[in-house]
Amino acid sequence: IYAEAFDESCSFKDAKDIANAFKGKLKELLVVVNQLLARKNEYPFIASLSDFSDKLERLSNRDYTYFITNINDFEDDLLDTKENLIDPIKRFMNGDQIEIYDSVRKLLNGDTSNLDYIEGDELVTLKELIRNEKPYSGNAIKDAKQAKDALTKKVVKCIDEEKSIAIQAIDSSINRLKEKDEFGKLKESQQSSILAPLEEELNKVQKLKYIAVIRDTKSKVSDTLLMKQLTKMVRLVTPIDDSGIGEVLEPKIHYIKRSNVKAKYTKTELKTEEDVDDYVESLREALKEQIKNNRRIEL
């Protein structure tokens, strides 16, 4: 039992000496088990050693004679636990697999916001590994590594795709500014000041790592910043008086997006041709109202 439990032979021959040595080894094993248990918050599966720790503590406090006369009371439990629990956990904690487990744990405990945009079962596989009471057995680690590698590739691909979409949208907004007749009337310094905020966002988006932020940046430029710079550009070319007061001679122009113009239409769907006519008429009136208020509508 000594040899099987502790993977070494006992140098003693006398029964009493062997029993005392066995008891000492149990105490050493208890220390090892408790050291492992101290890390159960990091590695929840280690909590499975708790019951065995209690048994070891009681067993190691026995008189040496107990180990000689009551072998059947502890032999199977001790050896089975060693083979099925202690040894696999120790190998796991001291081997390469723990690095994979740690990488998965770090990923799940970190910022997972990008993972909300990824389709597939990889995230489920990673969460199952952390919930697994025996991650050291079977193919749990192998499957988790494959899932993590695949998930990482998907995230990188998705980030690159979102950046490409955002960059195209911002470039399009910059070109829309440049194509306006008013832009050609500006001084070079004024042109630079009009384009600068969009170019700044363009440079920024190439360094972003979060999909949500990339999308927000794209929307901010297309929906808000472009309108702001269009309005600023038009006002720069609008004549002002020479009185020194700086009053604009023409009503101030303000740009809005077509999507921000809401038709006063109460129905929630179009079923007939008459519905279409009514909706189009409502939209026409809403658009004309904006024009009357000296707003330009960017399509």
PDB file of C-alpha atoms in Angstrom:
ATOM      1  CA  ILE A   1       0.000   0.000   0.000  1.00  0.00           C
ATOM      2  CA  TYR A   2       2.843   2.365   0.881  1.00  0.00           C
ATOM      3  CA  ALA A   3       4.509   1.789  -2.493  1.00  0.00           C
ATOM      4  CA  GLU A   4       1.287   2.212  -4.470  1.00  0.00           C
ATOM      5  CA  ALA A   5       0.087   5.250  -2.547  1.00  0.00           C
ATOM      6  CA  PHE A   6       3.346   7.199  -2.599  1.00  0.00           C
ATOM      7  CA  ASP A   7       5.144   5.815  -5.669  1.00  0.00           C
ATOM      8  CA  GLU A   8       8.194   4.773  -3.684  1.00  0.00           C
ATOM      9  CA  SER A   9       9.300   1.794  -1.643  1.00  0.00           C
ATOM     10  CA  CYS A  10       9.569   1.902   2.122  1.00  0.00           C
ATOM     11  CA  SER A  11      13.042   1.356   3.538  1.00  0.00           C
ATOM     12  CA  PHE A  12      11.726  -0.004   6.836  1.00  0.00           C
ATOM     13  CA  LYS A  13      11.015  -3.656   7.544  1.00  0.00           C
ATOM     14  CA  ASP A  14       9.443  -3.560  10.991  1.00  0.00           C
ATOM     15  CA  ALA A  15       5.620  -3.202  10.991  1.00  0.00           C
ATOM     16  CA  LYS A  16       5.624  -0.347  13.488  1.00  0.00           C
ATOM     17  CA  ASP A  17       8.260   1.603  11.544  1.00  0.00           C
ATOM     18  CA  ILE A  18       6.411   1.081   8.279  1.00  0.00           C
ATOM     19  CA  ALA A  19       3.129   2.205   9.857  1.00  0.00           C
ATOM     20  CA  ASN A  20       4.718   5.363  11.289  1.00  0.00           C
ATOM     21  CA  ALA A  21       6.388   6.109   7.965  1.00  0.00           C
ATOM     22  CA  PHE A  22       3.029   5.572   6.255  1.00  0.00           C
ATOM     23  CA  LYS A  23       1.427   8.028   8.660  1.00  0.00           C
ATOM     24  CA  GLY A  24       4.156  10.579   7.931  1.00  0.00           C
ATOM     25  CA  LYS A  25       3.577  10.210   4.215  1.00  0.00           C
ATOM     26  CA  LEU A  26      -0.136  10.796   4.722  1.00  0.00           C
ATOM     27  CA  LYS A  27       0.669  14.088   6.441  1.00  0.00           C
ATOM     28  CA  GLU A  28       2.903  15.075   3.526  1.00  0.00           C
ATOM     29  CA  LEU A  29       0.134  14.171   1.100  1.00  0.00           C
ATOM     30  CA  LEU A  30      -2.312  16.243   3.138  1.00  0.00           C
ATOM     31  CA  VAL A  31      -0.043  19.267   2.758  1.00  0.00           C
ATOM     32  CA  VAL A  32       0.086  18.756  -1.010  1.00  0.00           C
ATOM     33  CA  VAL A  33      -3.693  18.370  -1.244  1.00  0.00           C
ATOM     34  CA  ASN A  34      -4.301  21.478   0.874  1.00  0.00           C
ATOM     35  CA  GLN A  35      -1.855  23.463  -1.235  1.00  0.00           C
ATOM     36  CA  LEU A  36      -3.877  22.482  -4.264  1.00  0.00           C
ATOM     37  CA  LEU A  37      -7.135  23.357  -2.505  1.00  0.00           C
ATOM     38  CA  ALA A  38      -5.781  26.836  -1.770  1.00  0.00           C
ATOM     39  CA  ARG A  39      -6.107  27.459  -5.512  1.00  0.00           C
ATOM     40  CA  LYS A  40      -9.699  26.275  -5.902  1.00  0.00           C
ATOM     41  CA  ASN A  41     -10.906  29.844  -6.548  1.00  0.00           C
ATOM     42  CA  GLU A  42      -8.680  29.920  -9.616  1.00  0.00           C
ATOM     43  CA  TYR A  43      -9.372  26.324 -10.554  1.00  0.00           C
ATOM     44  CA  PRO A  44     -12.868  25.283  -9.415  1.00  0.00           C
ATOM     45  CA  PHE A  45     -12.336  21.616 -10.275  1.00  0.00           C
ATOM     46  CA  ILE A  46      -9.796  21.347  -7.448  1.00  0.00           C
ATOM     47  CA  ALA A  47     -12.677  21.639  -4.977  1.00  0.00           C
ATOM     48  CA  SER A  48     -13.301  17.950  -5.658  1.00  0.00           C
ATOM     49  CA  LEU A  49     -10.361  17.268  -3.319  1.00  0.00           C
ATOM     50  CA  SER A  50     -12.112  18.793  -0.290  1.00  0.00           C
ATOM     51  CA  ASP A  51     -13.691  15.573   0.968  1.00  0.00           C
ATOM     52  CA  PHE A  52     -10.453  13.682   0.530  1.00  0.00           C
ATOM     53  CA  SER A  53      -8.585  16.372   2.458  1.00  0.00           C
ATOM     54  CA  ASP A  54     -10.920  15.842   5.417  1.00  0.00           C
ATOM     55  CA  LYS A  55     -10.416  12.078   5.214  1.00  0.00           C
ATOM     56  CA  LEU A  56      -6.643  12.482   5.049  1.00  0.00           C
ATOM     57  CA  GLU A  57      -6.633  14.734   8.093  1.00  0.00           C
ATOM     58  CA  ARG A  58      -8.594  12.217  10.139  1.00  0.00           C
ATOM     59  CA  LEU A  59      -6.521   9.323   8.844  1.00  0.00           C
ATOM     60  CA  SER A  60      -3.163  10.978   9.484  1.00  0.00           C
ATOM     61  CA  ASN A  61      -4.121  11.607  13.128  1.00  0.00           C
ATOM     62  CA  ARG A  62      -4.695   7.912  13.758  1.00  0.00           C
ATOM     63  CA  ASP A  63      -2.376   5.880  15.960  1.00  0.00           C
ATOM     64  CA  TYR A  64       0.136   3.831  13.984  1.00  0.00           C
ATOM     65  CA  THR A  65      -1.531   0.602  15.088  1.00  0.00           C
ATOM     66  CA  TYR A  66      -4.646   1.525  13.114  1.00  0.00           C
ATOM     67  CA  PHE A  67      -2.747   1.233   9.834  1.00  0.00           C
ATOM     68  CA  ILE A  68      -1.631  -2.273  10.706  1.00  0.00           C
ATOM     69  CA  THR A  69      -4.949  -3.654  11.899  1.00  0.00           C
ATOM     70  CA  ASN A  70      -7.498  -1.788   9.722  1.00  0.00           C
ATOM     71  CA  ILE A  71      -6.050  -1.831   6.211  1.00  0.00           C
ATOM     72  CA  ASN A  72      -9.395  -2.705   4.626  1.00  0.00           C
ATOM     73  CA  ASP A  73     -10.934   0.484   6.020  1.00  0.00           C
ATOM     74  CA  PHE A  74      -8.766   2.860   3.994  1.00  0.00           C
ATOM     75  CA  GLU A  75      -6.864   0.954   1.297  1.00  0.00           C
ATOM     76  CA  ASP A  76      -9.357   1.105  -1.579  1.00  0.00           C
ATOM     77  CA  ASP A  77     -10.407   4.681  -0.946  1.00  0.00           C
ATOM     78  CA  LEU A  78      -6.820   5.898  -0.666  1.00  0.00           C
ATOM     79  CA  LEU A  79      -5.529   4.129  -3.760  1.00  0.00           C
ATOM     80  CA  ASP A  80      -8.594   4.836  -5.895  1.00  0.00           C
ATOM     81  CA  THR A  81      -8.509   8.536  -5.018  1.00  0.00           C
ATOM     82  CA  LYS A  82      -4.822   8.695  -5.806  1.00  0.00           C
ATOM     83  CA  GLU A  83      -5.294   7.052  -9.178  1.00  0.00           C
ATOM     84  CA  ASN A  84      -8.484   8.790 -10.253  1.00  0.00           C
ATOM     85  CA  LEU A  85      -8.139  12.216  -8.673  1.00  0.00           C
ATOM     86  CA  ILE A  86      -4.847  13.229  -7.107  1.00  0.00           C
ATOM     87  CA  ASP A  87      -2.447  11.983  -9.787  1.00  0.00           C
ATOM     88  CA  PRO A  88      -4.501  13.339 -12.742  1.00  0.00           C
ATOM     89  CA  ILE A  89      -4.846  16.733 -11.067  1.00  0.00           C
ATOM     90  CA  LYS A  90      -1.146  16.917 -10.209  1.00  0.00           C
ATOM     91  CA  ARG A  91      -0.169  15.970 -13.758  1.00  0.00           C
ATOM     92  CA  PHE A  92      -2.584  18.538 -15.089  1.00  0.00           C
ATOM     93  CA  MET A  93      -1.348  21.322 -12.817  1.00  0.00           C
ATOM     94  CA  ASN A  94       2.318  20.572 -13.509  1.00  0.00           C
ATOM     95  CA  GLY A  95       2.016  19.959 -17.254  1.00  0.00           C
ATOM     96  CA  ASP A  96       1.353  21.896 -20.446  1.00  0.00           C
ATOM     97  CA  GLN A  97      -2.422  21.528 -20.258  1.00  0.00           C
ATOM     98  CA  ILE A  98      -2.697  24.028 -17.422  1.00  0.00           C
ATOM     99  CA  GLU A  99      -1.344  26.718 -19.760  1.00  0.00           C
ATOM    100  CA  ILE A 100      -4.223  26.097 -22.163  1.00  0.00           C
ATOM    101  CA  TYR A 101      -6.703  26.117 -19.282  1.00  0.00           C
ATOM    102  CA  ASP A 102      -5.226  29.387 -17.981  1.00  0.00           C
ATOM    103  CA  SER A 103      -5.429  30.997 -21.422  1.00  0.00           C
ATOM    104  CA  VAL A 104      -9.101  30.047 -21.676  1.00  0.00           C
ATOM    105  CA  ARG A 105      -9.787  31.302 -18.151  1.00  0.00           C
ATOM    106  CA  LYS A 106      -8.002  34.585 -18.887  1.00  0.00           C
ATOM    107  CA  LEU A 107     -10.010  35.067 -22.068  1.00  0.00           C
ATOM    108  CA  LEU A 108     -13.346  34.456 -20.337  1.00  0.00           C
ATOM    109  CA  ASN A 109     -12.451  36.623 -17.335  1.00  0.00           C
ATOM    110  CA  GLY A 110     -11.303  39.474 -19.534  1.00  0.00           C
ATOM    111  CA  ASP A 111     -13.205  41.764 -21.861  1.00  0.00           C
ATOM    112  CA  THR A 112     -15.453  39.495 -23.926  1.00  0.00           C
ATOM    113  CA  SER A 113     -17.378  42.255 -25.706  1.00  0.00           C
ATOM    114  CA  ASN A 114     -15.997  41.260 -29.114  1.00  0.00           C
ATOM    115  CA  LEU A 115     -17.249  37.709 -28.633  1.00  0.00           C
ATOM    116  CA  ASP A 116     -20.864  38.926 -28.737  1.00  0.00           C
ATOM    117  CA  TYR A 117     -20.432  39.512 -32.462  1.00  0.00           C
ATOM    118  CA  ILE A 118     -19.055  36.061 -33.274  1.00  0.00           C
ATOM    119  CA  GLU A 119     -21.204  33.192 -34.480  1.00  0.00           C
ATOM    120  CA  GLY A 120     -20.396  29.569 -33.639  1.00  0.00           C
ATOM    121  CA  ASP A 121     -20.156  27.168 -30.701  1.00  0.00           C
ATOM    122  CA  GLU A 122     -16.569  27.928 -29.718  1.00  0.00           C
ATOM    123  CA  LEU A 123     -17.510  30.143 -26.775  1.00  0.00           C
ATOM    124  CA  VAL A 124     -19.817  27.435 -25.419  1.00  0.00           C
ATOM    125  CA  THR A 125     -16.947  24.935 -25.574  1.00  0.00           C
ATOM    126  CA  LEU A 126     -14.668  27.277 -23.611  1.00  0.00           C
ATOM    127  CA  LYS A 127     -17.275  27.882 -20.911  1.00  0.00           C
ATOM    128  CA  GLU A 128     -17.881  24.146 -20.645  1.00  0.00           C
ATOM    129  CA  LEU A 129     -14.175  23.615 -19.963  1.00  0.00           C
ATOM    130  CA  ILE A 130     -14.251  25.975 -16.973  1.00  0.00           C
ATOM    131  CA  ARG A 131     -17.417  24.305 -15.655  1.00  0.00           C
ATOM    132  CA  ASN A 132     -15.985  20.833 -16.214  1.00  0.00           C
ATOM    133  CA  GLU A 133     -15.292  19.071 -12.917  1.00  0.00           C
ATOM    134  CA  LYS A 134     -12.608  16.974 -14.632  1.00  0.00           C
ATOM    135  CA  PRO A 135     -10.982  19.137 -17.313  1.00  0.00           C
ATOM    136  CA  TYR A 136      -7.924  16.929 -17.066  1.00  0.00           C
ATOM    137  CA  SER A 137      -9.753  13.912 -18.464  1.00  0.00           C
ATOM    138  CA  GLY A 138     -10.862  13.031 -21.982  1.00  0.00           C
ATOM    139  CA  ASN A 139     -10.554  15.573 -24.811  1.00  0.00           C
ATOM    140  CA  ALA A 140     -11.721  18.616 -22.846  1.00  0.00           C
ATOM    141  CA  ILE A 141      -8.430  20.503 -23.169  1.00  0.00           C
ATOM    142  CA  LYS A 142      -7.881  19.476 -26.788  1.00  0.00           C
ATOM    143  CA  ASP A 143     -11.377  20.601 -27.765  1.00  0.00           C
ATOM    144  CA  ALA A 144     -10.981  23.866 -25.847  1.00  0.00           C
ATOM    145  CA  LYS A 145      -7.676  24.680 -27.539  1.00  0.00           C
ATOM    146  CA  GLN A 146      -9.178  24.100 -30.970  1.00  0.00           C
ATOM    147  CA  ALA A 147     -12.190  26.232 -30.029  1.00  0.00           C
ATOM    148  CA  LYS A 148     -10.013  29.042 -28.669  1.00  0.00           C
ATOM    149  CA  ASP A 149      -7.799  29.086 -31.765  1.00  0.00           C
ATOM    150  CA  ALA A 150     -10.849  29.146 -34.034  1.00  0.00           C
ATOM    151  CA  LEU A 151     -12.523  31.849 -31.957  1.00  0.00           C
ATOM    152  CA  THR A 152      -9.401  34.010 -31.998  1.00  0.00           C
ATOM    153  CA  LYS A 153      -9.220  33.787 -35.792  1.00  0.00           C
ATOM    154  CA  LYS A 154     -12.890  34.700 -36.093  1.00  0.00           C
ATOM    155  CA  VAL A 155     -12.468  37.728 -33.830  1.00  0.00           C
ATOM    156  CA  VAL A 156      -9.435  38.978 -35.769  1.00  0.00           C
ATOM    157  CA  LYS A 157     -11.283  38.490 -39.064  1.00  0.00           C
ATOM    158  CA  CYS A 158     -14.377  40.268 -37.778  1.00  0.00           C
ATOM    159  CA  ILE A 159     -12.331  43.215 -36.474  1.00  0.00           C
ATOM    160  CA  ASP A 160     -10.556  43.525 -39.829  1.00  0.00           C
ATOM    161  CA  GLU A 161     -13.875  43.400 -41.699  1.00  0.00           C
ATOM    162  CA  GLU A 162     -15.458  46.025 -39.439  1.00  0.00           C
ATOM    163  CA  LYS A 163     -12.420  48.269 -39.848  1.00  0.00           C
ATOM    164  CA  SER A 164     -12.642  47.916 -43.620  1.00  0.00           C
ATOM    165  CA  ILE A 165     -16.337  48.844 -43.594  1.00  0.00           C
ATOM    166  CA  ALA A 166     -15.708  51.808 -41.299  1.00  0.00           C
ATOM    167  CA  ILE A 167     -12.749  53.040 -43.338  1.00  0.00           C
ATOM    168  CA  GLN A 168     -14.793  52.860 -46.544  1.00  0.00           C
ATOM    169  CA  ALA A 169     -17.647  54.764 -44.901  1.00  0.00           C
ATOM    170  CA  ILE A 170     -15.352  57.493 -43.554  1.00  0.00           C
ATOM    171  CA  ASP A 171     -13.544  57.765 -46.902  1.00  0.00           C
ATOM    172  CA  SER A 172     -16.935  58.111 -48.562  1.00  0.00           C
ATOM    173  CA  SER A 173     -17.873  60.910 -46.152  1.00  0.00           C
ATOM    174  CA  ILE A 174     -14.610  62.708 -46.871  1.00  0.00           C
ATOM    175  CA  ASN A 175     -15.213  62.428 -50.613  1.00  0.00           C
ATOM    176  CA  ARG A 176     -18.766  63.730 -50.215  1.00  0.00           C
ATOM    177  CA  LEU A 177     -17.356  66.827 -48.563  1.00  0.00           C
ATOM    178  CA  LYS A 178     -14.794  67.309 -51.303  1.00  0.00           C
ATOM    179  CA  GLU A 179     -17.421  66.909 -54.031  1.00  0.00           C
ATOM    180  CA  LYS A 180     -19.575  69.763 -52.750  1.00  0.00           C
ATOM    181  CA  ASP A 181     -19.411  73.012 -54.750  1.00  0.00           C
ATOM    182  CA  GLU A 182     -18.859  74.936 -51.521  1.00  0.00           C
ATOM    183  CA  PHE A 183     -15.700  72.959 -50.755  1.00  0.00           C
ATOM    184  CA  GLY A 184     -13.995  74.337 -53.871  1.00  0.00           C
ATOM    185  CA  LYS A 185     -14.760  77.861 -52.717  1.00  0.00           C
ATOM    186  CA  LEU A 186     -12.875  77.435 -49.465  1.00  0.00           C
ATOM    187  CA  LYS A 187      -9.312  78.445 -48.813  1.00  0.00           C
ATOM    188  CA  GLU A 188      -6.852  75.609 -48.451  1.00  0.00           C
ATOM    189  CA  SER A 189      -6.628  76.128 -44.681  1.00  0.00           C
ATOM    190  CA  GLN A 190     -10.420  76.071 -44.454  1.00  0.00           C
ATOM    191  CA  GLN A 191     -10.583  72.861 -46.478  1.00  0.00           C
ATOM    192  CA  SER A 192      -8.111  71.282 -44.089  1.00  0.00           C
ATOM    193  CA  SER A 193     -10.153  72.344 -41.071  1.00  0.00           C
ATOM    194  CA  ILE A 194     -13.303  70.838 -42.621  1.00  0.00           C
ATOM    195  CA  LEU A 195     -11.653  67.496 -43.366  1.00  0.00           C
ATOM    196  CA  ALA A 196      -9.506  67.285 -40.217  1.00  0.00           C
ATOM    197  CA  PRO A 197     -12.120  65.796 -37.826  1.00  0.00           C
ATOM    198  CA  LEU A 198     -12.995  63.030 -40.302  1.00  0.00           C
ATOM    199  CA  GLU A 199      -9.355  62.290 -41.056  1.00  0.00           C
ATOM    200  CA  GLU A 200      -8.703  62.093 -37.329  1.00  0.00           C
ATOM    201  CA  GLU A 201     -11.467  59.498 -36.961  1.00  0.00           C
ATOM    202  CA  LEU A 202     -10.044  57.633 -39.960  1.00  0.00           C
ATOM    203  CA  ASN A 203      -6.647  57.360 -38.297  1.00  0.00           C
ATOM    204  CA  LYS A 204      -8.229  56.405 -34.999  1.00  0.00           C
ATOM    205  CA  VAL A 205     -10.378  53.598 -36.384  1.00  0.00           C
ATOM    206  CA  GLN A 206      -7.347  51.779 -37.757  1.00  0.00           C
ATOM    207  CA  LYS A 207      -6.043  51.352 -34.208  1.00  0.00           C
ATOM    208  CA  LEU A 208      -9.297  50.278 -32.577  1.00  0.00           C
ATOM    209  CA  LYS A 209      -9.681  46.735 -31.230  1.00  0.00           C
ATOM    210  CA  TYR A 210     -13.316  46.631 -30.192  1.00  0.00           C
ATOM    211  CA  ILE A 211     -16.020  45.895 -32.753  1.00  0.00           C
ATOM    212  CA  ALA A 212     -18.656  47.969 -30.967  1.00  0.00           C
ATOM    213  CA  VAL A 213     -16.373  51.019 -30.865  1.00  0.00           C
ATOM    214  CA  ILE A 214     -15.487  50.613 -34.549  1.00  0.00           C
ATOM    215  CA  ARG A 215     -19.180  50.525 -35.452  1.00  0.00           C
ATOM    216  CA  ASP A 216     -19.937  53.501 -33.226  1.00  0.00           C
ATOM    217  CA  THR A 217     -17.142  55.484 -34.847  1.00  0.00           C
ATOM    218  CA  LYS A 218     -18.478  54.704 -38.316  1.00  0.00           C
ATOM    219  CA  SER A 219     -22.003  55.759 -37.304  1.00  0.00           C
ATOM    220  CA  LYS A 220     -20.760  58.914 -35.599  1.00  0.00           C
ATOM    221  CA  VAL A 221     -18.926  60.036 -38.720  1.00  0.00           C
ATOM    222  CA  SER A 222     -21.732  59.165 -41.161  1.00  0.00           C
ATOM    223  CA  ASP A 223     -24.664  60.342 -39.057  1.00  0.00           C
ATOM    224  CA  THR A 224     -23.294  63.253 -37.049  1.00  0.00           C
ATOM    225  CA  LEU A 225     -19.834  64.487 -37.952  1.00  0.00           C
ATOM    226  CA  LEU A 226     -20.466  64.653 -41.698  1.00  0.00           C
ATOM    227  CA  MET A 227     -23.597  66.768 -41.135  1.00  0.00           C
ATOM    228  CA  LYS A 228     -21.704  69.043 -38.759  1.00  0.00           C
ATOM    229  CA  GLN A 229     -18.859  69.619 -41.222  1.00  0.00           C
ATOM    230  CA  LEU A 230     -21.241  70.146 -44.150  1.00  0.00           C
ATOM    231  CA  THR A 231     -23.044  72.809 -42.138  1.00  0.00           C
ATOM    232  CA  LYS A 232     -19.763  74.433 -41.130  1.00  0.00           C
ATOM    233  CA  MET A 233     -18.531  74.406 -44.723  1.00  0.00           C
ATOM    234  CA  VAL A 234     -21.659  76.101 -46.071  1.00  0.00           C
ATOM    235  CA  ARG A 235     -21.497  78.778 -43.397  1.00  0.00           C
ATOM    236  CA  LEU A 236     -17.866  79.486 -44.209  1.00  0.00           C
ATOM    237  CA  VAL A 237     -18.804  80.420 -47.775  1.00  0.00           C
ATOM    238  CA  THR A 238     -21.958  82.365 -46.780  1.00  0.00           C
ATOM    239  CA  PRO A 239     -21.375  86.145 -47.124  1.00  0.00           C
ATOM    240  CA  ILE A 240     -21.352  88.264 -43.969  1.00  0.00           C
ATOM    241  CA  ASP A 241     -21.871  92.006 -43.688  1.00  0.00           C
ATOM    242  CA  ASP A 242     -19.086  94.561 -43.384  1.00  0.00           C
ATOM    243  CA  SER A 243     -20.490  96.332 -40.347  1.00  0.00           C
ATOM    244  CA  GLY A 244     -18.186  94.470 -38.013  1.00  0.00           C
ATOM    245  CA  ILE A 245     -21.068  92.755 -36.306  1.00  0.00           C
ATOM    246  CA  GLY A 246     -20.603  89.652 -38.387  1.00  0.00           C
ATOM    247  CA  GLU A 247     -24.266  89.105 -39.214  1.00  0.00           C
ATOM    248  CA  VAL A 248     -24.940  86.545 -41.923  1.00  0.00           C
ATOM    249  CA  LEU A 249     -26.699  88.078 -44.896  1.00  0.00           C
ATOM    250  CA  GLU A 250     -28.567  84.870 -45.715  1.00  0.00           C
ATOM    251  CA  PRO A 251     -30.446  82.524 -43.369  1.00  0.00           C
ATOM    252  CA  LYS A 252     -28.114  79.982 -41.829  1.00  0.00           C
ATOM    253  CA  ILE A 253     -28.120  76.620 -43.581  1.00  0.00           C
ATOM    254  CA  HIS A 254     -28.156  73.438 -41.560  1.00  0.00           C
ATOM    255  CA  TYR A 255     -27.536  69.912 -42.865  1.00  0.00           C
ATOM    256  CA  ILE A 256     -29.544  66.898 -41.698  1.00  0.00           C
ATOM    257  CA  LYS A 257     -29.643  63.300 -42.835  1.00  0.00           C
ATOM    258  CA  ARG A 258     -32.592  62.020 -44.793  1.00  0.00           C
ATOM    259  CA  SER A 259     -33.052  59.253 -42.169  1.00  0.00           C
ATOM    260  CA  ASN A 260     -33.726  61.938 -39.545  1.00  0.00           C
ATOM    261  CA  VAL A 261     -36.707  63.292 -41.432  1.00  0.00           C
ATOM    262  CA  LYS A 262     -39.828  61.546 -40.158  1.00  0.00           C
ATOM    263  CA  ALA A 263     -43.051  61.433 -42.134  1.00  0.00           C
ATOM    264  CA  LYS A 264     -46.225  62.156 -40.171  1.00  0.00           C
ATOM    265  CA  TYR A 265     -47.783  58.831 -41.013  1.00  0.00           C
ATOM    266  CA  THR A 266     -49.686  56.877 -38.381  1.00  0.00           C
ATOM    267  CA  LYS A 267     -49.902  53.448 -39.999  1.00  0.00           C
ATOM    268  CA  THR A 268     -47.196  50.900 -39.262  1.00  0.00           C
ATOM    269  CA  GLU A 269     -47.289  49.126 -42.628  1.00  0.00           C
ATOM    270  CA  LEU A 270     -48.182  49.681 -46.267  1.00  0.00           C
ATOM    271  CA  LYS A 271     -50.850  47.326 -47.623  1.00  0.00           C
ATOM    272  CA  THR A 272     -52.338  49.102 -50.633  1.00  0.00           C
ATOM    273  CA  GLU A 273     -51.356  51.482 -53.380  1.00  0.00           C
ATOM    274  CA  GLU A 274     -53.317  54.167 -51.573  1.00  0.00           C
ATOM    275  CA  ASP A 275     -51.204  53.541 -48.477  1.00  0.00           C
ATOM    276  CA  VAL A 276     -48.082  54.070 -50.585  1.00  0.00           C
ATOM    277  CA  ASP A 277     -49.455  57.306 -52.011  1.00  0.00           C
ATOM    278  CA  ASP A 278     -50.391  58.565 -48.561  1.00  0.00           C
ATOM    279  CA  TYR A 279     -46.996  57.678 -47.119  1.00  0.00           C
ATOM    280  CA  VAL A 280     -45.094  59.284 -49.999  1.00  0.00           C
ATOM    281  CA  GLU A 281     -47.198  62.423 -49.663  1.00  0.00           C
ATOM    282  CA  SER A 282     -46.508  62.568 -45.925  1.00  0.00           C
ATOM    283  CA  LEU A 283     -42.794  62.155 -46.561  1.00  0.00           C
ATOM    284  CA  ARG A 284     -42.883  64.809 -49.290  1.00  0.00           C
ATOM    285  CA  GLU A 285     -44.476  67.270 -46.901  1.00  0.00           C
ATOM    286  CA  ALA A 286     -41.919  66.482 -44.189  1.00  0.00           C
ATOM    287  CA  LEU A 287     -39.031  66.977 -46.617  1.00  0.00           C
ATOM    288  CA  LYS A 288     -40.446  70.249 -47.925  1.00  0.00           C
ATOM    289  CA  GLU A 289     -40.922  71.468 -44.381  1.00  0.00           C
ATOM    290  CA  GLN A 290     -37.218  70.935 -43.733  1.00  0.00           C
ATOM    291  CA  ILE A 291     -36.293  72.804 -46.911  1.00  0.00           C
ATOM    292  CA  LYS A 292     -38.543  75.717 -45.873  1.00  0.00           C
ATOM    293  CA  ASN A 293     -36.598  75.838 -42.597  1.00  0.00           C
ATOM    294  CA  ASN A 294     -33.401  76.317 -44.632  1.00  0.00           C
ATOM    295  CA  ARG A 295     -32.138  72.792 -44.068  1.00  0.00           C
ATOM    296  CA  ARG A 296     -30.296  70.749 -46.625  1.00  0.00           C
ATOM    297  CA  ILE A 297     -31.046  67.046 -46.635  1.00  0.00           C
ATOM    298  CA  GLU A 298     -28.121  64.696 -47.206  1.00  0.00           C
ATOM    299  CA  LEU A 299     -29.233  61.474 -48.885  1.00  0.00           C
TER     300      LEU A 299
END
